[in-house]
Short mmCIF file of C-alpha atoms in Angstrom, two decimals:
data_model
loop_
_atom_site.label_atom_id
_atom_site.label_comp_id
_atom_site.label_asym_id
_atom_site.label_seq_id
_atom_site.Cartn_x
_atom_site.Cartn_y
_atom_site.Cartn_z
CA MET M 1 -0.24 -0.12 0.01
CA LYS M 2 1.66 2.95 -1.13
CA LYS M 3 -1.55 5.25 -2.12
CA ILE M 4 -4.09 5.71 0.36
CA TYR M 5 -7.23 7.68 0.20
CA ILE M 6 -8.76 8.40 3.84
CA LEU M 7 -12.31 9.52 3.14
CA GLY M 8 -14.28 11.50 5.85
CA HIS M 9 -16.37 13.81 6.98
CA CYS M 10 -15.18 17.01 9.26
CA GLY M 11 -14.78 15.42 12.53
CA ALA M 12 -14.09 12.28 11.17
CA GLY M 13 -10.83 11.73 12.48
CA THR M 14 -9.35 11.49 9.00
CA THR M 15 -6.54 13.67 9.61
CA HIS M 16 -5.33 12.51 12.73
CA LEU M 17 -5.45 8.95 11.14
CA SER M 18 -3.09 9.77 7.51
CA LYS M 19 -0.63 11.15 10.09
CA ILE M 20 -0.28 7.76 11.95
CA ILE M 21 -0.45 5.81 8.43
CA SER M 22 2.20 8.77 7.21
CA SER M 23 4.54 8.06 10.22
CA LYS M 24 4.34 4.40 10.24
CA LEU M 25 4.31 3.68 6.60
CA LYS M 26 6.88 6.89 5.84
CA ILE M 27 5.13 8.33 3.58
CA LYS M 28 4.12 11.95 3.10
CA ALA M 29 0.23 13.16 4.05
CA TYR M 30 -1.61 15.35 1.94
CA ASP M 31 -4.58 17.33 3.94
CA MET M 32 -6.98 18.54 1.30
CA ASP M 33 -7.72 21.35 3.65
CA ASP M 34 -4.10 22.85 2.80
CA VAL M 35 -5.19 22.18 -1.07
CA ARG M 36 -8.60 23.73 -1.14
CA PHE M 37 -7.30 27.16 1.09
CA ILE M 38 -4.21 29.51 -0.09
CA LYS M 39 -3.87 30.05 3.36
CA LYS M 40 -5.38 27.57 6.04
CA PHE M 41 -9.37 28.18 6.40
CA THR M 42 -9.12 31.75 4.61
CA LYS M 43 -8.94 32.54 0.83
CA ALA M 44 -10.33 29.32 -0.93
CA ARG M 45 -8.51 28.17 -4.06
CA THR M 46 -10.66 28.02 -7.12
CA PRO M 47 -12.08 24.08 -7.91
CA GLU M 48 -9.68 24.61 -11.06
CA GLN M 49 -6.46 25.24 -8.84
CA ARG M 50 -7.25 22.70 -6.42
CA LYS M 51 -7.61 19.98 -9.14
CA VAL M 52 -4.15 20.96 -10.69
CA LEU M 53 -2.86 20.57 -7.04
CA VAL M 54 -4.53 16.83 -6.74
CA ASP M 55 -2.88 16.02 -9.67
CA LYS M 56 0.56 17.23 -8.84
CA ILE M 57 0.08 14.57 -5.56
CA LEU M 58 -1.37 11.86 -7.71
CA LYS M 59 2.32 11.95 -9.90
CA ASN M 60 3.85 10.74 -6.22
CA ASN M 61 4.78 7.38 -6.09
CA SER M 62 2.80 7.70 -2.87
CA TRP M 63 0.77 9.29 -0.50
CA VAL M 64 -1.85 9.34 2.26
CA ILE M 65 -4.52 11.48 1.32
CA ASP M 66 -7.41 13.04 3.72
CA ALA M 67 -10.50 14.06 2.15
CA ARG M 68 -13.92 14.16 1.79
CA GLY M 69 -14.41 13.04 -0.92
CA THR M 70 -15.25 16.44 -3.19
CA GLY M 71 -15.83 17.03 -6.48
CA TRP M 72 -12.12 18.26 -7.20
CA ASP M 73 -10.36 15.36 -5.34
CA ARG M 74 -12.74 12.22 -5.45
CA HIS M 75 -10.61 11.32 -8.69
CA ALA M 76 -7.92 10.63 -6.27
CA MET M 77 -9.62 7.58 -5.18
CA LEU M 78 -9.15 5.50 -8.70
CA GLU M 79 -5.46 5.80 -8.23
CA SER M 80 -5.41 4.62 -4.59
CA ASP M 81 -4.25 0.91 -3.33
CA LEU M 82 -6.29 1.24 -0.70
CA ILE M 83 -9.67 3.38 0.16
CA LEU M 84 -10.56 3.92 4.23
CA TRP M 85 -14.13 5.73 4.96
CA LEU M 86 -14.00 6.93 8.46
CA ARG M 87 -17.81 6.59 8.78
CA THR M 88 -17.59 8.28 12.70
CA PRO M 89 -21.05 8.79 14.09
CA ALA M 90 -22.64 12.57 13.56
CA TYR M 91 -21.99 13.34 17.66
CA LYS M 92 -18.59 12.04 17.44
CA ARG M 93 -17.57 14.63 14.83
CA VAL M 94 -19.78 17.37 16.31
CA PHE M 95 -17.58 16.97 19.67
CA ARG M 96 -14.29 16.99 17.24
CA ILE M 97 -14.92 19.76 15.84
CA LEU M 98 -15.76 22.05 18.84
CA LYS M 99 -13.23 20.69 20.93
CA ARG M 100 -10.68 21.52 17.57
CA TYR M 101 -12.30 24.79 17.29
CA PHE M 102 -11.29 25.34 20.83
CA GLY M 103 -7.79 23.95 21.20
CA ARG M 104 -6.64 26.35 18.03
CA ARG M 105 -7.83 29.64 19.77
CA LYS M 106 -4.91 29.04 21.83
CA ASP M 107 -2.77 30.01 18.41
CA PRO M 108 -1.84 33.79 18.02
CA ASN M 109 -2.36 33.35 14.34
CA PHE M 110 -6.47 32.05 15.18
CA GLN M 111 -9.16 33.89 12.83
CA GLU M 112 -12.05 31.32 13.03
CA LYS M 113 -15.24 32.63 14.21
CA PHE M 114 -17.51 30.76 16.44
CA SER M 115 -20.26 31.01 13.54
CA ASP M 116 -18.01 29.06 11.57
CA VAL M 117 -17.92 26.23 13.93
CA PHE M 118 -21.91 25.97 13.09
CA ILE M 119 -21.53 25.84 9.34
CA LEU M 120 -19.29 23.09 9.91
CA ILE M 121 -21.57 21.00 12.31
CA ARG M 122 -24.43 21.62 9.57
CA TYR M 123 -22.34 20.65 6.91
CA SER M 124 -21.17 17.36 9.11
CA LEU M 125 -24.51 16.41 9.79
CA SER M 126 -25.72 16.97 6.48
CA PHE M 127 -23.84 14.00 5.76
CA ARG M 128 -26.42 11.35 5.61
CA SER M 129 -29.32 13.32 4.06
CA GLY M 130 -27.57 15.91 1.97
CA THR M 131 -27.28 16.83 -1.56
CA LYS M 132 -23.58 17.86 -1.33
CA VAL M 133 -21.04 15.94 -3.95
CA SER M 134 -19.40 14.80 -0.67
CA SER M 135 -22.43 13.62 1.29
CA LEU M 136 -23.20 10.03 1.38
CA LYS M 137 -25.69 9.06 -1.47
CA PRO M 138 -23.56 10.51 -4.08
CA LEU M 139 -20.60 9.32 -2.63
CA ASN M 140 -21.76 5.84 -2.61
CA LYS M 141 -22.89 6.55 -6.39
CA TYR M 142 -19.73 7.35 -7.28
CA LEU M 143 -17.90 4.16 -5.37
CA SER M 144 -20.13 1.95 -7.14
CA GLU M 145 -19.92 3.46 -10.40
CA ASN M 146 -16.15 2.74 -10.22
CA ASN M 147 -16.40 -0.49 -8.85
CA LEU M 148 -14.33 0.99 -5.47
CA SER M 149 -14.93 -0.81 -2.37
CA PRO M 150 -13.69 1.48 0.51
CA THR M 151 -12.74 -0.39 4.09
CA ILE M 152 -15.30 1.15 6.59
CA ILE M 153 -14.11 2.26 9.85
CA ARG M 154 -16.80 3.49 12.10
CA THR M 155 -15.60 3.21 15.40
CA ASN M 156 -12.26 3.97 17.57
CA ARG M 157 -12.11 0.15 18.06
CA GLN M 158 -12.09 -0.62 14.59
CA VAL M 159 -9.38 2.37 13.76
CA ARG M 160 -6.73 0.73 16.38
CA LYS M 161 -7.44 -2.85 15.06
CA TRP M 162 -7.04 -1.67 11.51
CA LEU M 163 -3.79 0.29 12.51
CA LYS M 164 -2.68 -3.16 14.25
CA GLU M 165 -2.66 -4.80 11.37
CA LEU M 166 -1.10 -2.47 9.20
CA GLU M 167 1.75 -2.92 12.01
CA LYS M 168 1.66 -6.44 11.36
CA ARG M 169 2.47 -6.12 7.11
CA VAL M 170 5.39 -3.40 8.04
#
């Protein structure tokens, strides 16, 4: 496994897991938030600019990408050796979004507003019933149309079990 795509909604734990896998496999991790924004969580790049950056990442021999499966990054799934889909329960995602916000407030460069947190929470909660390209139904359709079978992980216990299996292979 040299190309791993970690799929999950806001607060699912994709960034955390990608850092762990990156460290264990000695493979560079790419956070799609860094591709989406020129400066993290401020000015966004255009979808065309994002796709160019994703395509540049895909040219590497190995990578770990953590993403939500949006229109401009989902083609990376087609190039991956493994897709991990973190289907974390909604209450856990909300807790993590809030925890992350309050943790970031200690940073002197912090610019996020509390109202931004509610936007993220609403977006995360719309995953099951939403119509955005990164919502459940469109993602399932994309995976099915492209014969992609992600490994679905729902709990921390499953994450730990998967990481133990990974350590056996390394």
